[in-house]
């Protein structure tokens, strides 16, 4: 008892900023722990065994080429779906890519989608997680060389499949789609087809997580070894912003608060809540120099999307013919993948998807009242239009120079006035349920 009192005294004497309350959902924690590096390794090695998964490679063989690879992925996903009580269905998302950039003749292409339907019929939200199963070597048009693509991007493909396996057994109010897409290396063709389809069919896509190159922990050039950190790339000014929206950003700020950047901050908070020894590095740019990825077509269609990639890339292992040159080994082989690290990034993705799909939807019409000159801040919003009602809301606040949200105010009303000036801070509002699952934060629009 004496020690307990001393301990409480110790806690009370800590400065406020040193206290972090970690409240975990036992169900999410259990799923996070079930993600297995052994399964991930087996999947990556199996994908490499198809020799080439190039988008233009053979589709008739049962053992090699893109056709064999996609059939195997679909059959595996169907095995996982059998544990879902009929809620997970697996489909080819099939389309014909016409002749064009990096496509020498019209070709029928197939993404694999495993759709875990949400349990709440009034909740229309859809969450997507993706990796690309196609691979390439030096010559992007060489379809039938040995093209292992173990890290780029069997790692992201294995991640998406492992999450389908673990999450198929569980139920969530919102829908989760586990994607493995084709055509990335030729021009983001697979993800473009899904993004356009989502737009045309009116999918309520709340967030898309792209995982591409998530398995290497040794940056050869700089000899940096890092199995704790993962980068998350997000756009600042929304990729689909109109001139009017850009003008508003110029006037009032908010160029660091696109929906995708709120998602990036959310992945850091939730991922580090559930995964030990993880440091999510927010990279405030859409993607790396000279590179793109499957989140871009989703951003172009107006959806919220981010990209996960390892901290220190080894460019001798990407898009390379397998060879030794001047004593240097080239090639994207499975022995260079750190499977425990892919497991860690998978656990990060799972915690984010599970928390989002369990949470109420975002508040609607989030506004900041600008009709008066005042040193206070009045915010208003409406409850989400669909799905379960929130228990309350967090109003988030930070200094304009801070990369992360710094304070949370819990309110149960749909309006609040804070004694902090709207001119001096940034704010956002997120829904939260009784178990603490938070929606994505919404940056307010000015209301007069
Ligand atoms: Zn890639």
Tab-separated table of C-alpha atoms and ligand atoms in Angstrom:
chain	number	residue	atom	x	y	z
A	1	UNK	CA	0.000	0.000	0.000
A	2	UNK	CA	2.811	2.365	0.986
A	3	UNK	CA	4.545	1.603	-2.312
A	4	UNK	CA	1.322	2.149	-4.252
A	5	UNK	CA	0.950	5.579	-2.626
A	6	UNK	CA	4.544	6.396	-3.469
A	7	UNK	CA	3.946	5.254	-7.056
A	8	UNK	CA	0.838	7.431	-7.384
A	9	UNK	CA	2.803	10.349	-5.908
A	10	UNK	CA	5.526	9.675	-8.489
A	11	UNK	CA	2.950	9.739	-11.307
A	12	UNK	CA	1.433	12.980	-10.001
A	13	UNK	CA	4.805	14.681	-9.871
A	14	UNK	CA	5.577	13.868	-13.518
A	15	UNK	CA	5.048	16.787	-15.889
A	16	UNK	CA	1.805	16.397	-17.848
A	17	UNK	CA	3.637	15.837	-21.129
A	18	UNK	CA	5.493	12.791	-19.752
A	19	UNK	CA	2.287	10.864	-19.051
A	20	UNK	CA	0.889	8.840	-21.896
A	21	UNK	CA	-2.153	6.690	-21.260
A	22	UNK	CA	-2.149	3.689	-23.585
A	23	UNK	CA	-5.621	2.146	-23.782
A	24	UNK	CA	-5.668	-0.908	-26.031
A	25	UNK	CA	-8.643	-2.871	-27.329
A	26	UNK	CA	-8.013	-6.511	-26.358
A	27	UNK	CA	-9.579	-7.764	-29.605
A	28	UNK	CA	-7.319	-5.620	-31.772
A	29	UNK	CA	-4.273	-6.574	-29.683
A	30	UNK	CA	-5.068	-10.273	-30.179
A	31	UNK	CA	-5.315	-9.830	-33.965
A	32	UNK	CA	-2.075	-7.821	-34.025
A	33	UNK	CA	-0.293	-10.674	-32.240
A	34	UNK	CA	-1.709	-13.269	-34.613
A	35	UNK	CA	0.056	-11.687	-37.623
A	36	UNK	CA	2.834	-14.176	-38.361
A	37	UNK	CA	6.253	-13.593	-39.927
A	38	UNK	CA	6.366	-17.315	-40.793
A	39	UNK	CA	3.220	-17.011	-42.915
A	40	UNK	CA	4.541	-13.820	-44.485
A	41	UNK	CA	7.833	-15.529	-45.349
A	42	UNK	CA	6.024	-18.515	-46.874
A	43	UNK	CA	3.851	-16.202	-48.995
A	44	UNK	CA	6.820	-14.162	-50.240
A	45	UNK	CA	8.798	-17.305	-51.137
A	46	UNK	CA	5.764	-18.756	-52.931
A	47	UNK	CA	5.282	-15.538	-54.938
A	48	UNK	CA	8.973	-15.570	-55.914
A	49	UNK	CA	8.604	-19.206	-57.058
A	50	UNK	CA	6.476	-18.051	-60.017
A	51	UNK	CA	9.781	-16.733	-61.531
A	52	UNK	CA	8.127	-13.715	-63.171
A	53	UNK	CA	5.055	-11.802	-62.065
A	54	UNK	CA	5.631	-9.171	-64.735
A	55	UNK	CA	2.332	-7.647	-65.907
A	56	UNK	CA	2.964	-8.840	-69.500
A	57	UNK	CA	4.274	-12.308	-68.510
A	58	UNK	CA	2.704	-15.673	-69.334
A	59	UNK	CA	-0.838	-16.299	-68.085
A	60	UNK	CA	-1.299	-19.889	-69.318
A	61	UNK	CA	1.280	-21.853	-67.309
A	62	UNK	CA	0.165	-23.400	-64.029
A	63	UNK	CA	3.550	-22.829	-62.372
A	64	UNK	CA	5.153	-19.653	-63.714
A	65	UNK	CA	4.108	-16.163	-64.746
A	66	UNK	CA	1.460	-13.666	-63.750
A	67	UNK	CA	-1.482	-16.001	-64.438
A	68	UNK	CA	-0.246	-18.711	-62.053
A	69	UNK	CA	0.550	-16.069	-59.428
A	70	UNK	CA	-2.884	-14.431	-59.490
A	71	UNK	CA	-4.684	-17.794	-59.466
A	72	UNK	CA	-2.669	-18.842	-56.405
A	73	UNK	CA	-3.372	-15.530	-54.597
A	74	UNK	CA	-7.097	-15.900	-55.293
A	75	UNK	CA	-7.165	-19.530	-54.074
A	76	UNK	CA	-5.307	-18.567	-50.870
A	77	UNK	CA	-7.676	-15.679	-50.203
A	78	UNK	CA	-10.612	-18.086	-50.711
A	79	UNK	CA	-9.132	-20.349	-48.012
A	80	UNK	CA	-9.035	-17.402	-45.613
A	81	UNK	CA	-12.577	-16.421	-46.622
A	82	UNK	CA	-13.891	-19.856	-45.618
A	83	UNK	CA	-13.401	-18.809	-41.956
A	84	UNK	CA	-15.548	-15.678	-42.388
A	85	UNK	CA	-19.004	-17.255	-42.251
A	86	UNK	CA	-19.764	-16.026	-45.765
A	87	UNK	CA	-18.856	-12.393	-45.089
A	88	UNK	CA	-15.612	-12.436	-47.121
A	89	UNK	CA	-15.863	-12.912	-50.867
A	90	UNK	CA	-12.951	-13.061	-53.300
A	91	UNK	CA	-13.036	-11.787	-56.865
A	92	UNK	CA	-10.851	-10.990	-59.820
A	93	UNK	CA	-11.202	-7.349	-60.759
A	94	UNK	CA	-10.700	-7.866	-64.506
A	95	UNK	CA	-10.070	-5.212	-67.162
A	96	UNK	CA	-8.394	-4.819	-70.545
A	97	UNK	CA	-5.488	-2.402	-70.570
A	98	UNK	CA	-5.130	-0.923	-74.071
A	99	UNK	CA	-1.781	-0.570	-75.848
A	100	UNK	CA	0.051	2.421	-74.408
A	101	UNK	CA	2.929	3.462	-72.191
A	102	UNK	CA	4.851	0.308	-71.167
A	103	UNK	CA	2.038	-1.868	-72.627
A	104	UNK	CA	2.984	-3.230	-76.084
A	105	UNK	CA	-0.404	-4.789	-76.911
A	106	UNK	CA	-3.881	-4.803	-75.335
A	107	UNK	CA	-3.782	-7.147	-72.359
A	108	UNK	CA	-6.403	-8.561	-70.020
A	109	UNK	CA	-5.319	-7.867	-66.426
A	110	UNK	CA	-6.666	-9.092	-63.094
A	111	UNK	CA	-6.413	-7.619	-59.608
A	112	UNK	CA	-7.441	-9.845	-56.706
A	113	UNK	CA	-9.879	-8.339	-54.178
A	114	UNK	CA	-10.928	-10.037	-50.930
A	115	UNK	CA	-13.941	-8.135	-49.602
A	116	UNK	CA	-14.841	-8.495	-45.905
A	117	UNK	CA	-18.336	-7.079	-45.735
A	118	UNK	CA	-19.206	-4.852	-42.788
A	119	UNK	CA	-21.823	-6.113	-40.307
A	120	UNK	CA	-23.733	-2.820	-39.976
A	121	UNK	CA	-26.082	-2.434	-42.984
A	122	UNK	CA	-26.372	1.314	-42.257
A	123	UNK	CA	-22.587	1.771	-42.399
A	124	UNK	CA	-21.356	2.313	-45.973
A	125	UNK	CA	-17.662	2.941	-45.219
A	126	UNK	CA	-14.987	1.001	-47.105
A	127	UNK	CA	-11.327	0.647	-46.085
A	128	UNK	CA	-8.684	-0.619	-48.509
A	129	UNK	CA	-5.257	-2.160	-47.936
A	130	UNK	CA	-3.067	-2.942	-50.923
A	131	UNK	CA	0.181	-4.350	-52.259
A	132	UNK	CA	1.128	-4.921	-55.931
A	133	UNK	CA	1.882	-8.465	-57.027
A	134	UNK	CA	3.552	-7.602	-60.346
A	135	UNK	CA	7.364	-7.400	-60.577
A	136	UNK	CA	10.037	-6.110	-62.973
A	137	UNK	CA	13.799	-6.096	-63.667
A	138	UNK	CA	16.118	-3.591	-65.425
A	139	UNK	CA	14.207	-3.524	-68.731
A	140	UNK	CA	10.622	-2.682	-67.782
A	141	UNK	CA	9.381	-4.431	-70.963
A	142	UNK	CA	11.238	-7.709	-70.238
A	143	UNK	CA	8.295	-9.931	-69.312
A	144	UNK	CA	9.848	-13.349	-68.959
A	145	UNK	CA	13.206	-12.964	-67.211
A	146	UNK	CA	13.745	-14.100	-63.615
A	147	UNK	CA	11.921	-11.329	-61.730
A	148	UNK	CA	11.611	-12.297	-58.058
A	149	UNK	CA	10.260	-8.967	-56.726
A	150	UNK	CA	10.543	-10.283	-53.160
A	151	UNK	CA	10.558	-6.866	-51.540
A	152	UNK	CA	8.999	-4.905	-54.451
A	153	UNK	CA	6.326	-5.866	-53.853
A	154	UNK	CA	5.778	-9.421	-52.661
A	155	UNK	CA	6.255	-7.830	-49.215
A	156	UNK	CA	3.172	-5.609	-49.618
A	157	UNK	CA	1.228	-8.440	-51.269
A	158	UNK	CA	2.023	-10.800	-48.369
A	159	UNK	CA	1.003	-8.068	-45.921
A	160	UNK	CA	-2.399	-7.633	-47.558
A	161	UNK	CA	-2.930	-11.426	-47.663
A	162	UNK	CA	-1.859	-11.967	-44.030
A	163	UNK	CA	-4.298	-9.283	-42.873
A	164	UNK	CA	-7.076	-10.982	-44.877
A	165	UNK	CA	-6.240	-14.267	-43.133
A	166	UNK	CA	-6.344	-12.790	-39.616
A	167	UNK	CA	-9.266	-10.388	-40.076
A	168	UNK	CA	-11.574	-12.762	-42.020
A	169	UNK	CA	-12.417	-14.434	-38.698
A	170	UNK	CA	-13.535	-11.156	-37.113
A	171	UNK	CA	-16.396	-8.793	-37.808
A	172	UNK	CA	-16.403	-5.018	-38.147
A	173	UNK	CA	-19.256	-2.570	-38.771
A	174	UNK	CA	-17.490	-1.182	-41.890
A	175	UNK	CA	-16.219	-3.071	-44.961
A	176	UNK	CA	-12.516	-3.870	-45.475
A	177	UNK	CA	-11.067	-4.786	-48.892
A	178	UNK	CA	-7.716	-6.592	-49.061
A	179	UNK	CA	-6.249	-5.920	-52.503
A	180	UNK	CA	-3.344	-7.292	-54.457
A	181	UNK	CA	-3.004	-5.374	-57.705
A	182	UNK	CA	-1.213	-5.797	-61.018
A	183	UNK	CA	0.309	-3.287	-63.460
A	184	UNK	CA	2.024	-1.042	-60.889
A	185	UNK	CA	5.427	-1.148	-62.570
A	186	UNK	CA	3.934	-0.460	-66.020
A	187	UNK	CA	1.998	2.630	-64.874
A	188	UNK	CA	-0.221	2.032	-61.807
A	189	UNK	CA	-2.799	0.373	-64.075
A	190	UNK	CA	-4.317	-2.083	-61.568
A	191	UNK	CA	-4.855	0.467	-58.802
A	192	UNK	CA	-6.160	2.981	-61.355
A	193	UNK	CA	-8.832	0.483	-62.391
A	194	UNK	CA	-9.964	-0.057	-58.774
A	195	UNK	CA	-9.877	3.687	-57.961
A	196	UNK	CA	-11.976	4.564	-61.042
A	197	UNK	CA	-14.364	1.710	-60.318
A	198	UNK	CA	-14.727	2.890	-56.697
A	199	UNK	CA	-15.549	6.395	-57.937
A	200	UNK	CA	-17.967	5.199	-60.642
A	201	UNK	CA	-19.777	2.787	-58.308
A	202	UNK	CA	-19.933	5.322	-55.472
A	203	UNK	CA	-17.897	3.381	-52.912
A	204	UNK	CA	-17.637	5.343	-49.659
A	205	UNK	CA	-13.846	4.875	-49.431
A	206	UNK	CA	-12.735	6.369	-46.123
A	207	UNK	CA	-9.044	5.409	-46.342
A	208	UNK	CA	-6.641	3.487	-48.559
A	209	UNK	CA	-3.332	2.093	-47.252
A	210	UNK	CA	-0.726	1.336	-49.917
A	211	UNK	CA	2.174	-0.915	-48.917
A	212	UNK	CA	5.014	-0.992	-51.412
A	213	UNK	CA	8.596	-2.032	-50.496
A	214	UNK	CA	8.066	-2.792	-46.817
A	215	UNK	CA	10.644	-5.534	-46.165
A	216	UNK	CA	14.247	-4.294	-46.196
A	217	UNK	CA	15.965	-3.092	-43.019
A	218	UNK	CA	19.520	-2.511	-44.273
A	219	UNK	CA	20.292	0.526	-46.430
A	220	UNK	CA	23.443	-0.709	-48.142
A	221	UNK	CA	24.767	2.648	-49.429
A	222	UNK	CA	24.730	4.352	-46.033
A	223	UNK	CA	25.050	1.127	-44.001
A	224	UNK	CA	22.041	2.093	-41.865
A	225	UNK	CA	20.176	-0.740	-40.161
A	226	UNK	CA	16.691	0.122	-38.939
A	227	UNK	CA	13.941	-2.352	-38.096
A	228	UNK	CA	11.962	0.124	-35.946
A	229	UNK	CA	11.038	2.830	-38.431
A	230	UNK	CA	8.620	2.898	-41.337
A	231	UNK	CA	7.819	5.888	-43.518
A	232	UNK	CA	4.303	6.994	-44.296
A	233	UNK	CA	3.979	9.352	-47.265
A	234	UNK	CA	1.005	11.713	-47.542
A	235	UNK	CA	0.103	14.651	-49.745
A	236	UNK	CA	-0.220	18.119	-48.137
A	237	UNK	CA	-2.207	20.143	-50.632
A	238	UNK	CA	-4.770	17.536	-51.732
A	239	UNK	CA	-3.842	16.020	-55.099
A	240	UNK	CA	-7.364	16.764	-56.419
A	241	UNK	CA	-7.624	20.294	-54.900
A	242	UNK	CA	-9.489	22.856	-57.009
A	243	UNK	CA	-8.171	26.420	-57.517
A	244	UNK	CA	-10.790	27.634	-55.049
A	245	UNK	CA	-9.585	25.170	-52.415
A	246	UNK	CA	-5.959	26.176	-53.008
A	247	UNK	CA	-6.950	29.841	-52.602
A	248	UNK	CA	-8.502	29.019	-49.207
A	249	UNK	CA	-5.285	27.288	-48.130
A	250	UNK	CA	-3.259	30.344	-49.175
A	251	UNK	CA	-5.483	32.604	-47.078
A	252	UNK	CA	-5.940	30.579	-43.901
A	253	UNK	CA	-3.395	27.744	-43.834
A	254	UNK	CA	-4.319	24.079	-43.744
A	255	UNK	CA	-1.839	22.933	-46.393
A	256	UNK	CA	-0.533	20.521	-43.735
A	257	UNK	CA	-4.020	19.155	-42.997
A	258	UNK	CA	-5.263	17.323	-46.069
A	259	UNK	CA	-7.414	14.263	-45.282
A	260	UNK	CA	-4.444	12.066	-46.220
A	261	UNK	CA	-2.188	13.882	-43.768
A	262	UNK	CA	-4.785	13.377	-41.027
A	263	UNK	CA	-4.733	9.675	-41.960
A	264	UNK	CA	-0.913	9.671	-41.771
A	265	UNK	CA	-0.970	11.169	-38.260
A	266	UNK	CA	-3.658	8.631	-37.313
A	267	UNK	CA	-1.476	5.716	-38.487
A	268	UNK	CA	1.298	6.967	-36.193
A	269	UNK	CA	-0.962	7.294	-33.161
A	270	UNK	CA	-2.786	3.987	-33.595
A	271	UNK	CA	0.177	1.955	-34.908
A	272	UNK	CA	2.382	2.974	-32.005
A	273	UNK	CA	-0.494	2.274	-29.609
A	274	UNK	CA	-0.546	-1.397	-30.632
A	275	UNK	CA	2.905	-2.288	-31.987
A	276	UNK	CA	6.000	-2.272	-29.780
A	277	UNK	CA	9.342	-0.903	-30.990
A	278	UNK	CA	7.688	0.937	-33.859
A	279	UNK	CA	8.444	4.481	-34.969
A	280	UNK	CA	6.125	5.714	-37.731
A	281	UNK	CA	7.936	8.502	-39.591
A	282	UNK	CA	5.565	10.980	-41.183
A	283	UNK	CA	7.055	12.111	-44.476
A	284	UNK	CA	5.290	15.256	-45.565
A	285	UNK	CA	5.359	14.580	-49.304
A	286	UNK	CA	3.206	12.498	-51.615
A	287	UNK	CA	5.955	10.031	-52.593
A	288	UNK	CA	9.729	9.825	-53.066
A	289	UNK	CA	11.682	11.584	-55.853
A	290	UNK	CA	11.308	9.860	-59.257
A	291	UNK	CA	8.798	7.374	-57.826
A	292	UNK	CA	5.061	6.863	-57.563
A	293	UNK	CA	2.711	4.231	-56.213
A	294	UNK	CA	-0.783	2.786	-55.989
A	295	UNK	CA	-2.049	5.453	-53.568
A	296	UNK	CA	-1.787	8.096	-56.341
A	297	UNK	CA	-4.786	6.965	-58.469
A	298	UNK	CA	-6.894	7.014	-55.283
A	299	UNK	CA	-5.729	10.553	-54.451
A	300	UNK	CA	-6.536	11.612	-58.017
A	301	UNK	CA	-10.089	10.304	-57.603
A	302	UNK	CA	-10.491	12.360	-54.416
A	303	UNK	CA	-9.985	9.558	-51.875
A	304	UNK	CA	-7.825	9.619	-48.741
A	305	UNK	CA	-4.681	7.494	-49.175
A	306	UNK	CA	-1.125	7.059	-47.874
A	307	UNK	CA	1.928	4.992	-48.758
A	308	UNK	CA	4.048	2.882	-46.393
A	309	UNK	CA	7.679	2.164	-47.346
A	310	UNK	CA	10.729	0.973	-45.398
A	311	UNK	CA	13.115	3.579	-43.939
A	312	UNK	CA	16.311	2.913	-45.922
A	313	UNK	CA	15.795	1.461	-49.394
A	314	UNK	CA	18.434	-0.694	-51.056
A	315	UNK	CA	18.314	0.235	-54.741
A	316	UNK	CA	20.557	-2.740	-55.638
A	317	UNK	CA	17.552	-4.891	-54.763
A	318	UNK	CA	14.895	-3.066	-56.791
A	319	UNK	CA	14.098	-3.547	-60.495
A	320	UNK	CA	17.423	-5.390	-60.968
A	321	UNK	CA	18.447	-8.410	-63.032
A	322	UNK	CA	19.962	-10.984	-60.670
A	323	UNK	CA	23.743	-10.704	-61.132
A	324	UNK	CA	27.070	-9.936	-59.489
A	325	UNK	CA	28.939	-6.949	-60.911
A	326	UNK	CA	32.259	-5.624	-59.527
A	327	UNK	CA	31.671	-7.730	-56.417
A	328	UNK	CA	28.200	-6.242	-55.816
A	329	UNK	CA	25.139	-8.530	-55.693
A	330	UNK	CA	22.011	-7.271	-57.431
A	331	UNK	CA	18.481	-8.664	-57.362
A	332	UNK	CA	15.282	-8.528	-55.304
A	333	UNK	CA	15.639	-11.915	-53.591
A	334	UNK	CA	13.763	-13.234	-50.542
A	335	UNK	CA	16.941	-13.803	-48.505
A	336	UNK	CA	17.324	-10.023	-48.275
A	337	UNK	CA	13.820	-9.519	-46.850
A	338	UNK	CA	13.505	-9.079	-43.070
A	339	UNK	CA	10.304	-11.054	-42.441
A	340	UNK	CA	9.981	-9.856	-38.838
A	341	UNK	CA	9.980	-6.307	-40.158
A	342	UNK	CA	7.220	-7.086	-42.695
A	343	UNK	CA	5.337	-8.567	-39.737
A	344	UNK	CA	5.778	-5.287	-37.846
A	345	UNK	CA	4.494	-3.160	-40.754
A	346	UNK	CA	1.606	-5.634	-41.183
A	347	UNK	CA	0.694	-5.252	-37.511
A	348	UNK	CA	0.744	-1.473	-37.956
A	349	UNK	CA	-1.651	-1.715	-40.922
A	350	UNK	CA	-3.918	-4.147	-39.063
A	351	UNK	CA	-4.244	-1.943	-35.983
A	352	UNK	CA	-5.146	1.071	-38.142
A	353	UNK	CA	-7.731	-0.832	-40.236
A	354	UNK	CA	-9.305	-2.537	-37.207
A	355	UNK	CA	-9.549	0.696	-35.218
A	356	UNK	CA	-11.030	2.613	-38.164
A	357	UNK	CA	-13.497	-0.119	-39.153
A	358	UNK	CA	-14.643	-0.447	-35.504
A	359	UNK	CA	-15.034	3.314	-34.980
A	360	UNK	CA	-18.054	5.465	-35.776
A	361	UNK	CA	-17.831	7.450	-39.034
A	362	UNK	CA	-16.395	10.969	-39.057
A	363	UNK	CA	-18.465	13.921	-37.882
A	364	UNK	CA	-20.148	15.807	-40.746
A	365	UNK	CA	-20.064	19.510	-41.688
A	366	UNK	CA	-17.231	20.302	-39.277
A	367	UNK	CA	-16.945	24.090	-39.164
A	368	UNK	CA	-15.047	26.822	-37.369
A	369	UNK	CA	-17.130	29.946	-36.772
A	370	UNK	CA	-15.439	33.014	-38.257
A	371	UNK	CA	-18.234	35.606	-38.067
A	372	UNK	CA	-16.752	37.483	-35.070
A	373	UNK	CA	-13.331	38.801	-34.151
A	374	UNK	CA	-12.692	36.870	-30.923
A	375	UNK	CA	-9.832	35.262	-29.041
A	376	UNK	CA	-11.876	32.107	-28.523
A	377	UNK	CA	-12.618	29.280	-30.948
A	378	UNK	CA	-16.118	27.993	-31.646
A	379	UNK	CA	-16.465	24.735	-33.547
A	380	UNK	CA	-19.682	23.064	-34.716
A	381	UNK	CA	-20.398	19.767	-36.448
A	382	UNK	CA	-23.074	17.129	-36.991
A	383	UNK	CA	-23.174	13.470	-35.996
A	384	UNK	CA	-22.177	11.027	-38.757
A	385	UNK	CA	-24.995	10.427	-41.229
A	386	UNK	CA	-24.467	6.654	-41.348
A	387	UNK	CA	-23.478	3.819	-39.029
A	388	UNK	CA	-23.460	3.772	-35.254
A	389	UNK	CA	-23.749	6.983	-33.253
A	390	UNK	CA	-20.567	8.135	-31.496
A	391	UNK	CA	-20.367	8.233	-27.687
A	392	UNK	CA	-18.652	11.606	-28.102
A	393	UNK	CA	-16.020	13.551	-30.000
A	394	UNK	CA	-12.401	14.557	-29.550
A	395	UNK	CA	-11.572	18.121	-30.486
A	396	UNK	CA	-7.879	18.030	-31.393
A	397	UNK	CA	-5.589	21.025	-31.100
A	398	UNK	CA	-1.973	21.814	-31.943
A	399	UNK	CA	0.402	24.725	-32.427
A	400	UNK	CA	0.528	25.775	-36.087
A	401	UNK	CA	4.198	24.712	-36.165
A	402	UNK	CA	3.629	21.277	-34.599
A	403	UNK	CA	3.674	18.165	-36.797
A	404	UNK	CA	1.291	16.242	-34.498
A	405	UNK	CA	-1.928	16.861	-32.574
A	406	UNK	CA	-0.999	17.933	-29.039
A	407	UNK	CA	-4.244	18.155	-27.010
A	408	UNK	CA	-7.563	16.339	-27.020
A	409	UNK	CA	-10.776	17.757	-25.550
A	410	UNK	CA	-13.576	15.206	-25.054
A	411	UNK	CA	-17.087	16.568	-25.657
A	412	UNK	CA	-20.475	14.886	-26.028
A	413	UNK	CA	-22.234	17.875	-27.639
A	414	UNK	CA	-21.867	18.803	-31.338
A	415	UNK	CA	-20.478	22.242	-30.623
A	416	UNK	CA	-17.808	23.602	-28.310
A	417	UNK	CA	-16.101	26.884	-27.534
A	418	UNK	CA	-12.464	26.763	-26.431
A	419	UNK	CA	-10.520	29.572	-24.757
A	420	UNK	CA	-7.787	29.329	-27.370
A	421	UNK	CA	-7.652	31.613	-30.403
A	422	UNK	CA	-8.438	30.066	-33.799
A	423	UNK	CA	-5.755	32.384	-35.189
A	424	UNK	CA	-3.038	30.706	-33.107
A	425	UNK	CA	-3.790	26.969	-33.325
A	426	UNK	CA	-5.052	24.311	-35.695
A	427	UNK	CA	-8.092	22.221	-34.735
A	428	UNK	CA	-9.863	19.071	-35.928
A	429	UNK	CA	-12.760	16.916	-34.717
A	430	UNK	CA	-13.039	13.116	-34.642
A	431	UNK	CA	-15.830	10.774	-33.499
A	432	UNK	CA	-15.142	8.234	-30.763
A	433	UNK	CA	-17.184	5.292	-29.447
A	434	UNK	CA	-17.523	4.058	-25.849
A	435	UNK	CA	-14.576	1.672	-26.314
A	436	UNK	CA	-12.260	4.435	-27.530
A	437	UNK	CA	-12.166	3.650	-31.282
A	438	UNK	CA	-11.591	6.959	-33.079
A	439	UNK	CA	-12.628	8.014	-36.585
A	440	UNK	CA	-10.265	9.992	-38.789
A	441	UNK	CA	-10.038	13.640	-37.692
A	442	UNK	CA	-11.781	16.242	-39.864
A	443	UNK	CA	-10.177	19.659	-40.386
A	444	UNK	CA	-12.895	22.331	-40.085
A	445	UNK	CA	-14.067	24.620	-42.863
A	446	UNK	CA	-14.638	28.305	-42.062
A	447	UNK	CA	-18.338	29.169	-41.487
A	448	UNK	CA	-19.534	32.747	-41.286
B	1	LIG	ZN1	6.680	-1.281	-56.050
